[in-house]
CSV table of C-alpha atoms in Angstrom, one decimal:
chain,number,residue,atom,x,y,z
A,1018,MET,CA,234.9,94.5,91.1
A,1019,GLN,CA,234.9,91.4,93.3
A,1020,PHE,CA,232.2,90.9,96.0
A,1021,THR,CA,233.4,88.9,99.0
A,1022,HIS,CA,231.5,86.8,101.5
A,1023,GLU,CA,231.1,89.9,103.6
A,1024,HIS,CA,229.5,91.7,100.7
A,1025,GLU,CA,227.0,88.9,100.2
A,1026,GLN,CA,226.1,88.9,103.8
A,1027,VAL,CA,225.1,92.6,103.5
A,1028,ARG,CA,223.2,91.8,100.4
A,1029,SER,CA,221.4,88.9,102.1
A,1030,THR,CA,220.5,91.0,105.1
A,1031,LEU,CA,219.1,93.8,103.0
A,1032,LYS,CA,217.1,91.5,100.7
A,1033,ARG,CA,215.6,89.9,103.7
A,1034,TYR,CA,214.5,93.3,105.1
A,1035,ILE,CA,213.1,94.2,101.8
A,1036,ASP,CA,211.1,91.0,101.5
A,1037,GLU,CA,209.8,91.2,105.1
A,1038,GLN,CA,209.3,94.9,105.7
A,1039,ILE,CA,209.1,96.8,102.4
A,1040,ASN,CA,207.8,94.8,99.5
A,1041,PRO,CA,204.6,93.6,101.3
A,1042,HIS,CA,203.6,97.3,101.7
A,1043,VAL,CA,204.7,98.8,98.4
A,1044,ASP,CA,201.3,98.7,96.7
A,1045,GLU,CA,199.7,100.4,99.7
A,1046,TRP,CA,202.4,103.1,99.8
A,1047,GLU,CA,202.2,103.7,96.1
A,1048,GLU,CA,198.4,104.2,96.5
A,1049,GLU,CA,198.9,106.6,99.4
A,1050,GLY,CA,201.6,108.6,97.6
A,1051,ILE,CA,204.0,108.4,100.5
A,1052,PHE,CA,205.8,105.8,102.6
A,1053,PRO,CA,206.7,105.9,106.3
A,1054,ALA,CA,210.3,107.0,106.0
A,1055,HIS,CA,211.1,107.2,109.7
A,1056,GLN,CA,209.9,103.7,110.2
A,1057,VAL,CA,211.7,102.2,107.2
A,1058,PHE,CA,214.9,104.1,107.8
A,1059,LYS,CA,215.0,103.1,111.5
A,1060,GLY,CA,214.8,99.5,110.5
A,1061,LEU,CA,217.6,99.9,108.1
A,1062,GLY,CA,219.6,101.9,110.7
A,1063,ASN,CA,219.2,99.2,113.2
A,1064,LEU,CA,220.7,96.8,110.7
A,1065,GLY,CA,223.7,99.1,110.2
A,1066,LEU,CA,222.8,99.7,106.5
A,1067,LEU,CA,222.5,103.5,106.4
A,1068,GLY,CA,226.2,104.2,107.0
A,1069,LEU,CA,228.1,101.4,105.4
A,1070,ASN,CA,230.9,103.7,104.1
A,1071,LYS,CA,230.5,106.4,106.7
A,1072,PRO,CA,233.0,107.0,109.6
A,1073,GLU,CA,232.8,104.7,112.6
A,1074,ALA,CA,233.1,107.8,114.8
A,1075,TYR,CA,229.5,108.7,113.9
A,1076,GLY,CA,228.0,105.3,113.9
A,1077,GLY,CA,229.0,104.2,110.4
A,1078,SER,CA,230.8,100.9,109.5
A,1079,GLY,CA,233.8,102.5,107.9
A,1080,LEU,CA,233.7,100.2,104.9
A,1081,ASP,CA,234.8,101.1,101.4
A,1082,TYR,CA,232.5,102.3,98.7
A,1083,SER,CA,232.0,98.9,97.2
A,1084,TYR,CA,229.5,98.1,100.0
A,1085,SER,CA,227.5,101.2,99.2
A,1086,LEU,CA,227.4,100.2,95.5
A,1087,LEU,CA,226.3,96.8,96.5
A,1088,MET,CA,223.5,98.2,98.6
A,1089,ALA,CA,222.4,100.5,95.8
A,1090,GLU,CA,222.2,97.6,93.5
A,1091,THR,CA,220.3,95.4,96.0
A,1092,LEU,CA,217.7,98.2,96.5
A,1093,GLY,CA,216.6,97.4,93.0
A,1094,HIS,CA,214.9,94.4,94.6
A,1095,ILE,CA,212.2,96.8,95.9
A,1096,ARG,CA,209.2,96.5,93.7
A,1097,CYS,CA,209.0,100.3,93.0
A,1098,GLY,CA,211.4,103.1,92.4
A,1099,GLY,CA,210.2,105.6,95.0
A,1100,VAL,CA,211.4,103.9,98.1
A,1101,PRO,CA,214.9,103.0,97.0
A,1102,MET,CA,215.3,106.5,95.7
A,1103,ALA,CA,214.4,107.9,99.1
A,1104,ILE,CA,216.9,105.6,100.8
A,1105,GLY,CA,219.6,106.6,98.3
A,1106,VAL,CA,219.0,110.2,99.1
A,1107,GLN,CA,219.8,109.4,102.7
A,1108,THR,CA,222.9,107.3,102.1
A,1109,ASP,CA,224.4,108.7,98.9
A,1110,MET,CA,223.1,112.2,98.2
A,1111,CYS,CA,222.6,114.3,101.3
A,1112,THR,CA,225.3,112.9,103.5
A,1113,PRO,CA,228.5,112.4,101.5
A,1114,ALA,CA,229.6,116.1,101.8
A,1115,LEU,CA,228.6,116.2,105.4
A,1116,ALA,CA,230.6,113.1,106.3
A,1117,ARG,CA,233.6,114.4,104.2
A,1118,PHE,CA,233.7,118.1,105.1
A,1119,GLY,CA,231.4,118.6,108.1
A,1120,SER,CA,232.8,119.5,111.5
A,1121,PRO,CA,232.7,116.9,114.3
A,1122,GLU,CA,229.9,118.9,116.0
A,1123,LEU,CA,227.9,119.0,112.7
A,1124,CYS,CA,228.4,115.3,112.1
A,1125,ARG,CA,227.3,114.4,115.6
A,1126,GLN,CA,224.2,116.5,115.3
A,1127,PHE,CA,223.0,115.5,111.8
A,1128,LEU,CA,225.1,112.6,110.4
A,1129,SER,CA,224.9,110.3,113.4
A,1130,PRO,CA,221.1,110.3,113.7
A,1131,ALA,CA,220.8,109.9,109.9
A,1132,ILE,CA,223.0,106.8,110.1
A,1133,ALA,CA,221.0,105.4,113.0
A,1134,GLY,CA,217.7,106.1,111.1
A,1135,ASP,CA,216.5,108.5,113.8
A,1136,MET,CA,216.4,111.4,111.3
A,1137,VAL,CA,215.4,111.7,107.7
A,1138,GLY,CA,217.5,114.0,105.5
A,1139,CYS,CA,217.1,115.6,102.1
A,1140,ILE,CA,219.3,117.4,99.6
A,1141,GLY,CA,218.2,120.9,98.6
A,1142,VAL,CA,219.8,121.9,95.3
A,1143,SER,CA,217.1,122.1,92.6
A,1144,GLU,CA,214.8,125.1,92.3
A,1145,PRO,CA,211.9,126.1,90.1
A,1146,GLY,CA,214.3,127.9,87.8
A,1147,ALA,CA,217.4,125.7,88.3
A,1148,GLY,CA,217.3,122.0,87.9
A,1149,SER,CA,220.3,120.6,86.0
A,1150,ASP,CA,221.7,124.1,85.9
A,1151,VAL,CA,223.0,124.1,89.5
A,1152,ALA,CA,225.0,127.3,89.0
A,1153,GLY,CA,221.7,129.1,88.4
A,1154,ILE,CA,220.2,128.7,91.9
A,1155,LYS,CA,218.7,131.8,93.5
A,1156,SER,CA,218.4,130.9,97.2
A,1157,VAL,CA,220.4,133.2,99.3
A,1158,ALA,CA,221.9,133.2,102.8
A,1159,ARG,CA,222.9,136.6,104.2
A,1160,LYS,CA,225.0,136.9,107.3
A,1161,ASP,CA,223.5,138.5,110.4
A,1162,GLY,CA,225.7,138.2,113.4
A,1163,ASP,CA,226.7,134.6,113.9
A,1164,ASP,CA,223.8,133.4,111.8
A,1165,TYR,CA,222.8,132.8,108.2
A,1166,VAL,CA,219.4,134.1,107.3
A,1167,ILE,CA,218.1,132.0,104.4
A,1168,SER,CA,215.4,132.9,101.8
A,1169,GLY,CA,214.4,131.1,98.6
A,1170,GLN,CA,212.7,128.0,97.2
A,1171,LYS,CA,213.7,124.4,96.6
A,1172,MET,CA,211.7,122.2,94.3
A,1173,TRP,CA,211.6,118.5,93.4
A,1174,ILE,CA,213.1,117.7,96.8
A,1175,THR,CA,212.9,114.0,97.6
A,1176,ASN,CA,212.0,113.2,101.3
A,1177,SER,CA,211.3,116.9,102.0
A,1178,ILE,CA,207.7,116.3,103.3
A,1179,GLN,CA,209.1,114.1,106.1
A,1180,ALA,CA,212.6,115.4,106.4
A,1181,ASP,CA,214.2,116.5,109.7
A,1182,TRP,CA,217.0,118.4,108.0
A,1183,MET,CA,218.1,119.6,104.6
A,1184,CYS,CA,221.7,119.8,103.2
A,1185,MET,CA,221.0,123.0,101.3
A,1186,LEU,CA,223.0,124.7,98.6
A,1187,VAL,CA,222.7,128.5,98.8
A,1188,ASN,CA,224.4,131.6,97.5
A,1189,THR,CA,226.4,133.3,100.2
A,1190,SER,CA,228.0,136.1,98.2
A,1191,ASP,CA,227.7,138.0,94.9
A,1192,GLY,CA,230.9,136.4,93.5
A,1193,PRO,CA,231.3,134.1,90.5
A,1194,MET,CA,228.5,131.5,90.2
A,1195,HIS,CA,230.9,128.6,90.8
A,1196,LYS,CA,232.5,130.3,93.8
A,1197,ASN,CA,229.7,131.9,95.7
A,1198,LYS,CA,227.8,128.9,96.9
A,1199,THR,CA,227.8,127.1,100.3
A,1200,LEU,CA,226.3,124.0,101.7
A,1201,VAL,CA,224.4,124.6,104.9
A,1202,MET,CA,222.7,122.1,107.2
A,1203,VAL,CA,219.1,123.5,107.7
A,1204,PRO,CA,217.0,121.9,110.5
A,1205,MET,CA,213.5,121.4,108.9
A,1206,ARG,CA,211.8,120.7,112.2
A,1207,ASP,CA,212.2,121.2,115.9
A,1208,GLY,CA,212.7,117.5,116.4
A,1209,PRO,CA,211.7,114.2,114.8
A,1210,HIS,CA,208.1,114.5,113.7
A,1211,GLY,CA,208.1,118.0,115.2
A,1212,LYS,CA,206.8,121.3,113.9
A,1213,LEU,CA,208.4,122.9,110.9
A,1214,THR,CA,211.2,125.4,111.6
A,1215,ARG,CA,210.0,129.0,111.7
A,1216,GLY,CA,210.1,130.4,108.2
A,1217,ILE,CA,209.9,127.1,106.4
A,1218,GLU,CA,206.8,126.2,104.5
A,1219,VAL,CA,206.0,123.0,102.6
A,1220,ALA,CA,204.2,124.8,99.8
A,1221,LYS,CA,203.2,121.8,97.9
A,1222,LYS,CA,203.5,118.0,97.7
A,1223,LEU,CA,204.1,117.4,94.0
A,1224,ARG,CA,202.1,114.8,92.2
A,1225,LYS,CA,204.2,112.9,89.8
A,1226,ILE,CA,203.6,110.4,87.0
A,1227,GLY,CA,205.9,107.9,88.8
A,1228,MET,CA,207.9,107.4,91.9
A,1229,ASN,CA,204.5,107.8,93.7
A,1230,SER,CA,205.6,106.4,97.1
A,1231,SER,CA,208.4,109.0,97.3
A,1232,ASP,CA,207.3,112.3,98.8
A,1233,THR,CA,208.5,115.2,96.7
A,1234,GLY,CA,208.0,118.8,97.8
A,1235,LEU,CA,208.2,122.5,96.9
A,1236,ILE,CA,209.7,124.2,99.9
A,1237,TYR,CA,209.7,127.9,100.7
A,1238,PHE,CA,212.3,129.5,103.0
A,1239,ASP,CA,211.4,133.0,104.4
A,1240,GLU,CA,214.2,134.5,106.6
A,1241,VAL,CA,215.1,131.1,108.1
A,1242,ARG,CA,217.8,131.7,110.7
A,1243,VAL,CA,220.6,129.1,111.0
A,1244,PRO,CA,223.9,129.3,112.9
A,1245,GLN,CA,226.9,129.8,110.6
A,1246,ARG,CA,228.5,126.9,112.4
A,1247,TYR,CA,226.0,124.7,110.4
A,1248,ARG,CA,228.0,125.4,107.3
A,1249,VAL,CA,229.5,122.3,105.7
A,1250,GLY,CA,233.2,122.8,105.1
A,1251,GLU,CA,234.4,126.2,103.7
A,1252,GLU,CA,232.2,129.0,102.6
A,1253,GLY,CA,232.1,129.4,98.8
A,1254,HIS,CA,233.1,125.8,98.2
A,1255,GLY,CA,229.5,124.5,98.0
A,1256,PHE,CA,229.4,124.1,94.2
A,1257,ILE,CA,232.6,121.9,94.3
A,1258,TYR,CA,231.3,119.8,97.2
A,1259,GLN,CA,228.0,119.3,95.4
A,1260,MET,CA,229.7,118.2,92.2
A,1261,GLN,CA,231.5,115.6,94.3
A,1262,GLN,CA,228.2,114.5,95.8
A,1263,PHE,CA,226.8,114.2,92.3
A,1264,GLN,CA,229.4,111.6,91.4
A,1265,GLU,CA,228.2,109.4,94.1
A,1266,GLU,CA,224.6,110.1,93.2
A,1267,ARG,CA,225.1,109.2,89.6
A,1268,LEU,CA,227.0,106.0,90.5
A,1269,TRP,CA,224.1,105.2,92.9
A,1270,ALA,CA,221.6,105.8,90.1
A,1271,ALA,CA,223.4,103.5,87.8
A,1272,ALA,CA,223.8,100.7,90.3
A,1273,SER,CA,220.3,100.9,91.7
A,1274,GLY,CA,218.8,100.2,88.3
A,1275,LEU,CA,220.7,97.0,87.7
A,1276,MET,CA,218.7,94.5,89.8
A,1277,ALA,CA,215.4,96.1,88.9
A,1278,LEU,CA,216.2,95.6,85.2
A,1279,ASP,CA,217.3,92.1,85.9
A,1280,GLU,CA,214.1,91.2,87.7
A,1281,CYS,CA,211.8,92.9,85.2
A,1282,ILE,CA,213.4,90.9,82.3
A,1283,HIS,CA,213.2,87.7,84.4
A,1284,GLU,CA,209.5,88.3,85.2
A,1285,THR,CA,208.9,89.0,81.5
A,1286,VAL,CA,210.5,85.7,80.6
A,1287,GLN,CA,208.3,83.9,83.1
A,1288,TRP,CA,205.2,85.6,81.7
A,1289,ALA,CA,206.2,84.7,78.1
A,1290,GLN,CA,206.7,81.1,79.1
A,1291,GLN,CA,203.0,81.0,80.3
A,1292,ARG,CA,201.3,83.2,77.8
A,1293,GLN,CA,199.7,81.2,75.0
A,1294,MET,CA,199.2,82.9,71.6
A,1295,PHE,CA,198.1,81.3,68.3
A,1296,GLY,CA,198.6,77.8,69.7
A,1297,ALA,CA,202.1,78.4,71.1
A,1298,ARG,CA,203.9,80.1,74.0
A,1299,LEU,CA,205.0,83.7,73.5
A,1300,ILE,CA,208.5,82.7,74.5
A,1301,ASP,CA,208.6,80.3,71.5
A,1302,GLN,CA,208.7,83.3,69.2
A,1303,GLN,CA,212.4,83.7,68.2
A,1304,TRP,CA,212.1,87.5,68.0
A,1305,VAL,CA,211.0,87.6,71.7
A,1306,GLN,CA,213.9,85.4,72.7
A,1307,PHE,CA,216.4,87.5,70.8
A,1308,LYS,CA,215.1,90.8,72.1
A,1309,LEU,CA,215.1,89.6,75.7
A,1310,THR,CA,218.7,88.2,75.4
A,1311,GLU,CA,219.8,91.5,73.8
A,1312,LEU,CA,218.3,93.5,76.7
A,1313,GLN,CA,220.0,91.2,79.3
A,1314,THR,CA,223.3,91.7,77.5
A,1315,GLU,CA,222.8,95.4,77.7
A,1316,VAL,CA,222.2,95.2,81.4
A,1317,GLU,CA,225.4,93.2,81.9
A,1318,ALA,CA,227.3,95.8,79.9
A,1319,LEU,CA,225.9,98.5,82.0
A,1320,ARG,CA,226.9,96.6,85.2
A,1321,ALA,CA,230.4,96.3,83.9
A,1322,LEU,CA,230.6,100.0,83.2
A,1323,THR,CA,229.1,100.9,86.6
A,1324,TYR,CA,231.6,98.6,88.4
A,1325,ARG,CA,234.5,100.0,86.5
A,1326,ALA,CA,233.5,103.6,87.3
A,1327,ALA,CA,233.1,102.6,91.0
A,1328,ASP,CA,236.6,101.0,90.9
A,1329,LEU,CA,238.1,104.2,89.6
A,1330,TYR,CA,236.2,106.2,92.3
A,1331,MET,CA,237.4,103.9,95.0
A,1332,GLN,CA,241.0,104.3,93.8
A,1333,GLY,CA,240.7,108.1,94.1
A,1334,LYS,CA,240.9,108.5,90.3
A,1335,ASP,CA,238.8,110.7,88.1
A,1336,ALA,CA,235.5,108.8,87.5
A,1337,LEU,CA,233.6,111.8,86.1
A,1338,GLN,CA,233.5,110.4,82.5
A,1339,LEU,CA,232.5,106.8,83.4
A,1340,ALA,CA,230.0,107.8,86.1
A,1341,SER,CA,228.4,110.2,83.6
A,1342,MET,CA,228.3,107.5,81.0
A,1343,ALA,CA,226.8,105.0,83.4
A,1344,LYS,CA,224.1,107.5,84.4
A,1345,LEU,CA,223.3,108.3,80.8
A,1346,LYS,CA,223.1,104.6,79.8
A,1347,THR,CA,220.9,103.8,82.8
A,1348,GLY,CA,218.2,106.2,81.9
A,1349,ARG,CA,218.1,105.1,78.3
A,1350,LEU,CA,218.3,101.4,78.9
A,1351,THR,CA,215.6,101.6,81.6
A,1352,ARG,CA,213.2,103.2,79.1
A,1353,GLU,CA,214.1,100.5,76.5
A,1354,VAL,CA,213.6,97.6,78.9
A,1355,ALA,CA,210.4,98.9,80.4
A,1356,ASP,CA,208.9,99.7,77.0
A,1357,THR,CA,209.9,96.4,75.4
A,1358,CYS,CA,208.8,94.3,78.3
A,1359,LEU,CA,205.5,96.1,78.6
A,1360,GLN,CA,204.8,95.4,75.0
A,1361,PHE,CA,205.4,91.7,75.6
A,1362,TRP,CA,203.0,91.7,78.6
A,1363,GLY,CA,200.3,93.2,76.3
A,1364,GLY,CA,197.2,94.4,78.0
A,1365,MET,CA,198.4,93.0,81.4
A,1366,GLY,CA,201.4,95.3,81.1
A,1367,PHE,CA,199.1,98.3,80.8
A,1368,THR,CA,197.5,97.7,84.2
A,1369,TRP,CA,198.5,100.0,87.0
A,1370,ASP,CA,200.0,97.6,89.6
A,1371,ASN,CA,202.0,95.5,87.1
A,1372,ARG,CA,205.7,95.9,88.0
A,1373,ILE,CA,206.6,96.5,84.4
A,1374,SER,CA,204.2,99.4,84.1
A,1375,ARG,CA,205.6,100.8,87.4
A,1376,LEU,CA,209.1,100.6,85.9
A,1377,TYR,CA,207.8,102.3,82.8
A,1378,ARG,CA,206.5,105.2,84.9
A,1379,ASP,CA,209.2,105.3,87.6
A,1380,GLY,CA,212.2,104.7,85.3
A,1381,ARG,CA,211.5,107.8,83.2
A,1382,LEU,CA,213.0,110.0,86.0
A,1383,ALA,CA,216.4,108.3,85.4
A,1384,SER,CA,217.0,110.5,82.4
A,1385,ILE,CA,216.1,113.7,84.3
A,1386,GLY,CA,217.0,113.5,88.0
A,1387,GLY,CA,220.6,114.0,89.1
A,1388,GLY,CA,221.4,115.6,85.8
A,1389,ALA,CA,219.5,115.2,82.6
A,1390,ASP,CA,220.8,113.0,79.7
A,1391,GLU,CA,221.8,116.2,77.8
A,1392,VAL,CA,223.9,117.3,80.8
A,1393,MET,CA,225.6,113.9,81.0
A,1394,MET,CA,226.4,114.2,77.3
A,1395,GLY,CA,227.8,117.7,77.8
A,1396,ILE,CA,230.1,116.4,80.6
A,1397,ILE,CA,231.2,113.5,78.5
A,1398,ALA,CA,232.0,115.8,75.6
A,1399,LYS,CA,234.2,117.9,77.8
A,1400,THR,CA,236.1,114.9,79.1
A,1401,MET,CA,236.6,113.8,75.5
A,1402,GLY,CA,238.2,117.1,74.7
A,1403,MET,CA,235.4,118.2,72.4
A,1404,VAL,CA,234.5,121.2,74.5
A,1405,GLN,CA,236.9,123.5,76.3
A,1406,ARG,CA,236.4,123.5,80.0
A,1407,PRO,CA,236.0,127.0,81.6
A,1408,ALA,CA,239.0,128.3,83.4
A,1409,ALA,CA,238.9,127.9,87.2
């Protein structure tokens, strides 16, 4: 993948916004357990960064996916994992299906304000009893006149405490598990910062071991009435649409880790150059040098894999195997980099506000969210012909 001058202009604009408007506040937001999503998203929307590959008709820039990949990678410059993840939900997780299959009316109502940063979105798939097992969700939407009436629960939902709307996967029939699901746009509030929609309850703000600045909720839906015209695409196609969204989510997950890993390794090199031990610098230990060079090589290999997967995706080819491989490698490499670098930092690495300890906590989610490592390996095994895929 070749990045042009235009790509680098986008990267420069985003890095400047991060340095001026995000990184100075990260420690505060981490301590508070939430960040002002509407404020941050509006700033990004004003710069045209929330709809790089979305249709121009709805306020997007109409660029190819390489710009979204570059944005995901650059978000790794943020000195925590929670804020970039929340932004990624807005750009690459709750809006792709809407942009691709939503009606013009639906896109004007939900996609345009998301691109402008006027609304915060979230994706409602996981439930208390169904995380990586998407087919096992229990939330239902029954028809009543021209409406859907939705009941159920969604859990581990990023942005949900502040969200204005949810792109929600629900069961709309009793048919086969892969053919009875539909994506529905559910207004969470009666307007930006407004009251929760009748029947929606934020049951709990989840306290996590990492990603502290990202608000994560358990949401209850009790007879929530939504017009059937809020359906994304065709009824019963929701599982397929969500699997397509997962490809972008997994590419985003891989790309968003690259710069964060680069910077953590670089900061560890700088630390080792200053740290004196037994009359010499830590960096003068050959094993330290070799381990850090090995880790940097692994990051570059992951970057090449991620770029190749993105190239296939942009060409309209099947990127399922490579996207799953990149997602799998990201989770495992993040754990390795964080653990090794923390060891080199010693006692300083074990302090709460050290960026390495934050990566150690935040990065653990990479092997769970968006499909656990074991799910990725199952997908890869199928693409390698080791497991027979179920008949359509």
